[in-house]
């Protein structure tokens, strides 16, 4: 006899009850199963390390709404695990650095989630680079600052 989890037992009991009630005409049998038919041993999983990503990308990926969007996009479940470890910080009690734990019904869903995460990290990095370039472009080079100040009558004693 194989041991079943309490969740599996509850799902089976609910299915039996639904069948009895459907036969009695008290409820209509669903056209699709209401419970998840994926067995625990059929679930695929992967870890996506985010501890060492730039802080702006890490901040976005740790938000629940971002993980929910990726989950609904890919058909996976994404859980934040581990702990943020700064460089040089010693690990205590087998601590794992911060990562996203991705679970899905097949390898394709996992790959789709990882692709979406990589795209988000790339977009965030590009936005950060663009804003840095814009900030640098709005400030003239130092040699021109003195020239402009002198033209405006501002004397600099550098």
PDB file of C-alpha atoms in Angstrom, residues 83-90:
ATOM      1  CA  UNK A  83      18.641  35.136   1.570  1.00  0.00           C
ATOM      2  CA  UNK A  84      20.312  38.235   0.156  1.00  0.00           C
ATOM      3  CA  UNK A  85      24.019  37.775   0.784  1.00  0.00           C
ATOM      4  CA  UNK A  86      26.378  40.673   0.221  1.00  0.00           C
ATOM      5  CA  UNK A  87      29.859  40.002  -1.188  1.00  0.00           C
ATOM      6  CA  UNK A  88      32.164  38.738   1.528  1.00  0.00           C
ATOM      7  CA  UNK A  89      29.304  37.938   3.903  1.00  0.00           C
ATOM      8  CA  UNK A  90      29.857  34.490   5.413  1.00  0.00           C
TER       9      UNK A  90
END
